[in-house]
Amino acid sequence: MSSLIVYQNYVHGQYIANGTGETFEVINPATGQVSYLVETATEAVQQAAIVSSKAGFATWSKMTAMERSRILLKAVALLREHNDELAAGEVLDTGKPLQEAIEVDIVTGADSIEFFAGLAPSIEGNQQTVGDDFYYTRREPLGICAGIGAWNYPLQIACWKAAPALACGNVMIFKPSEETPRGAMRLAEIFTEAGIPDGVFNVVQGDGRVGAWLTGNEDIAKVSFTGEVGTGKKVMAAAASSLKEVTMELGGKSPLIIFNDADVENAVSAAMLGNFYTQGEVCTNGTRVFVQKELYPQFIKRLVERTEQNIICGDPMNPETNFGALISKDHQQKVLEYIEIGKKEGATLLTGGKALQPESAPNGFFVAPTIFTDCTDQMTLSKEEIFGPVMSVLTFTDEEEVVERANDTRLGLAAAVFTQDITRAHRVIHQIQAGICWINAYGASPAEMPVGGYKMSGIGRENGSETLKAYTQIKAVYVGMQNLESPF
Ligand code: NAD
């Protein structure tokens, strides 16, 4: 145990000791072994982070947007240069396949920073004449923003939150999930190397208690949160005590609607991507797969065939592996419990449904890709976010019916429609209550596209130019050009 690396909190451009030596363990989900230890952000660290952030804001907000943009683009280049090493770190923390992390996690994080760095210098106010007087507006940064991340895309989430915040001249204190603290630390190091001033991006480590401190702190102007709906409610309630702005990226139970005329192979690809990519730990997963009755036999045959033949589960560091381990033993148990509930409630298990012990990683927290059919809308499987590789297949007869059933949920993160009928595709998508929608596609989320949830899946958006508004506030300045009239 004593030979394990101990990471500290990253404050003001360096790692600082927390003063008490209190640490927590980070487990590699593919081996079940402790990878390293991390010092918890004690009160001393928290205070240091606030002092540092104030100093960082004073420097960063005074720089021109062009200057900030140039530095952020250096960070983008460094992220790309270190892609493979950073991806490997994400695999060790999350258990996801290296082949995914190398292609997606760092790249999409870097893309978001590049996108907002490009937009920053174009942020402008306006000017309006009022008689002989006029007023003008300035888009000013908010100040210190907090970012709180989930464990499924740790580095990407840190980038997606830091990118718009920093581009607009804010500073950020980021708390990664206690299960995956490494990516945010590496991002902080890269920001420092790129020349981002000390205090602009601080990383504090710990569990929900450190998160709760961030959400309640009066010096923090905004909190951007990614996590479960239940935690999101707590974060929003705490943020209300100091009237912070909030962005909430929460869970989903998204519908994937497949009509009779859909291309079967593409529809099967979508169902597999939307349920088994990152071993099912993706917030936008299309876990309710609605298939129109005539296509169902053909669809289900190919779905089971491809799932049983093409999924390679094992050591996620092996580049051949395309299906990794779940984040923790507890989460593995939770997913297996949902599978038992599915069986008890009468759904038919077609494949999977059990823990796996691949030879290359016998102690990892794996659950087999699982497909249930004969599901009904009332079953727990169709209602609750499982956040694992468990797909529920449901059938439907007509368009009106499927739209109503797809919307029959308190969540509204994502949705997809597969059909060759162009008018039906748009007509259906326009009626679906979800913020992130795809037609004949699943999962693509380029930096240019705003993403976020309807209903209880979230508030606000990440990515897309829309997000600039969420990290700036408008100041209106009225200018009098003549003597001031007054009754006094
Ligand atoms: P979680 O809600 O358990 O934890 C998220 C973060 O909140 C962690 O950093 C945790 O330490 C912190 N936290 C816990 N209690 C807190 C409190 N009281 N105050 C402040 N912070 C607190 O979520 P998770 O298990 O890490 O992630 C999985 C969930 O995240 C799923 O529901 C998934 O759908 C969601 N998610 C959503 C998106 C999106 O963009 N919509 C993306 C990824 C994950």
XYZ file of C-alpha atoms in Angstrom, residues 179-353:
175
model
C -13.875 7.291 -8.779
C -11.968 8.902 -11.674
C -9.829 11.810 -10.414
C -6.875 11.478 -12.809
C -8.101 13.120 -16.049
C -8.874 16.509 -14.486
C -5.432 16.617 -12.845
C -3.758 15.939 -16.182
C -5.897 18.636 -17.792
C -4.807 21.098 -15.091
C -1.142 20.240 -15.741
C -1.660 20.737 -19.473
C -3.361 24.093 -18.938
C -0.383 25.228 -16.860
C 2.055 23.998 -19.502
C 0.090 25.860 -22.177
C 0.520 29.114 -20.234
C -2.885 29.472 -18.591
C -2.275 31.632 -15.511
C -2.231 30.046 -12.057
C -5.651 29.925 -10.432
C -7.628 29.766 -13.670
C -8.271 26.021 -13.406
C -7.976 24.484 -9.947
C -8.819 20.852 -9.177
C -10.199 19.807 -5.801
C -10.604 16.140 -4.970
C -13.127 14.248 -2.902
C -16.649 12.878 -2.819
C -20.025 14.549 -2.510
C -18.927 16.467 0.582
C -16.419 18.450 -1.457
C -19.089 18.848 -4.140
C -21.518 20.163 -1.522
C -18.931 22.687 -0.349
C -18.594 23.998 -3.913
C -22.337 24.311 -4.414
C -22.823 26.170 -1.144
C -19.859 28.536 -1.413
C -20.845 32.191 -1.806
C -17.733 33.156 -3.773
C -18.758 30.804 -6.577
C -21.074 32.323 -9.185
C -22.130 29.241 -11.130
C -22.104 25.478 -10.926
C -22.074 23.171 -13.895
C -22.949 19.652 -12.812
C -22.930 16.265 -14.544
C -24.368 13.310 -12.682
C -27.543 11.620 -11.524
C -30.917 13.315 -11.320
C -31.063 12.822 -7.531
C -27.669 14.452 -6.990
C -28.618 17.206 -9.447
C -31.617 18.117 -7.286
C -29.355 18.433 -4.229
C -26.865 20.550 -6.177
C -29.593 22.872 -7.422
C -31.117 23.252 -3.959
C -27.702 24.099 -2.496
C -26.959 26.508 -5.353
C -30.230 28.313 -4.604
C -28.915 29.379 -1.191
C -26.548 31.806 -2.907
C -28.588 32.157 -6.136
C -25.934 30.583 -8.339
C -26.533 29.968 -11.991
C -26.699 26.253 -12.804
C -26.120 23.957 -15.740
C -27.388 20.428 -15.118
C -26.404 17.466 -17.288
C -28.324 14.557 -15.796
C -29.531 11.066 -16.583
C -31.761 9.658 -19.303
C -33.973 6.768 -20.389
C -33.943 7.595 -24.047
C -36.086 6.059 -26.795
C -34.616 4.630 -29.994
C -37.507 4.290 -32.459
C -37.092 1.936 -35.402
C -39.754 1.925 -38.140
C -40.455 -0.968 -40.540
C -38.678 0.778 -43.425
C -35.407 1.328 -41.501
C -32.143 -0.103 -42.759
C -31.859 -3.105 -40.441
C -28.075 -3.196 -40.141
C -27.924 0.512 -39.326
C -30.713 0.167 -36.790
C -28.926 -2.751 -35.112
C -25.710 -0.692 -35.056
C -27.594 2.131 -33.340
C -29.110 -0.193 -30.741
C -25.689 -1.676 -29.981
C -23.923 1.709 -29.907
C -26.716 3.143 -27.787
C -26.537 0.335 -25.218
C -23.103 -1.276 -25.284
C -20.668 1.549 -26.108
C -18.626 2.344 -22.974
C -20.232 -0.863 -21.633
C -23.549 0.989 -21.430
C -22.343 3.816 -19.191
C -23.427 6.703 -21.422
C -26.057 9.226 -20.349
C -27.647 9.470 -23.822
C -28.112 5.706 -24.206
C -31.151 4.578 -26.174
C -32.148 1.977 -23.613
C -35.781 1.777 -24.711
C -35.565 0.286 -28.194
C -39.003 0.542 -29.857
C -39.213 -1.661 -32.970
C -42.212 -1.623 -35.332
C -43.867 -5.034 -35.438
C -43.145 -6.163 -39.022
C -39.429 -5.454 -38.731
C -39.089 -7.001 -35.289
C -38.207 -10.645 -36.251
C -35.468 -9.576 -38.647
C -34.157 -6.889 -36.293
C -33.987 -9.098 -33.206
C -32.264 -11.941 -35.088
C -29.468 -9.668 -36.320
C -29.227 -7.868 -32.972
C -28.620 -11.073 -31.030
C -26.279 -12.478 -33.710
C -24.128 -9.383 -33.809
C -24.094 -9.000 -30.020
C -23.000 -12.611 -29.513
C -20.446 -12.571 -32.346
C -18.899 -9.109 -32.389
C -18.453 -8.067 -28.783
C -14.954 -8.621 -27.476
C -14.887 -8.341 -23.706
C -11.605 -8.409 -21.796
C -8.645 -6.367 -20.595
C -9.629 -2.866 -21.761
C -5.969 -1.972 -22.415
C -5.897 -4.585 -25.183
C -6.621 -2.667 -28.408
C -8.827 -5.556 -29.647
C -11.225 -5.226 -26.698
C -14.400 -3.333 -27.578
C -16.337 -3.892 -24.333
C -14.874 -3.021 -20.933
C -15.532 -3.245 -17.202
C -18.146 -1.316 -15.220
C -16.871 1.415 -12.943
C -17.084 -0.448 -9.601
C -18.098 -3.621 -7.828
C -21.115 -1.778 -6.374
C -22.223 -0.615 -9.783
C -21.776 -4.128 -11.204
C -24.043 -5.433 -8.422
C -26.620 -2.732 -9.092
C -26.750 -3.623 -12.796
C -27.044 -7.355 -12.013
C -29.921 -6.567 -9.625
C -31.759 -4.735 -12.414
C -31.303 -7.842 -14.577
C -32.905 -9.990 -11.866
C -35.787 -7.522 -11.556
C -36.241 -7.678 -15.349
C -36.548 -11.473 -15.230
C -38.942 -11.373 -12.262
C -41.178 -8.799 -13.936
C -41.557 -11.097 -16.960
C -39.211 -9.706 -19.607
C -37.529 -12.358 -21.787
C -33.747 -12.525 -21.510
C -32.330 -13.160 -24.987
C -28.612 -12.948 -24.273
C -26.206 -11.932 -21.507
C -27.742 -11.345 -18.111
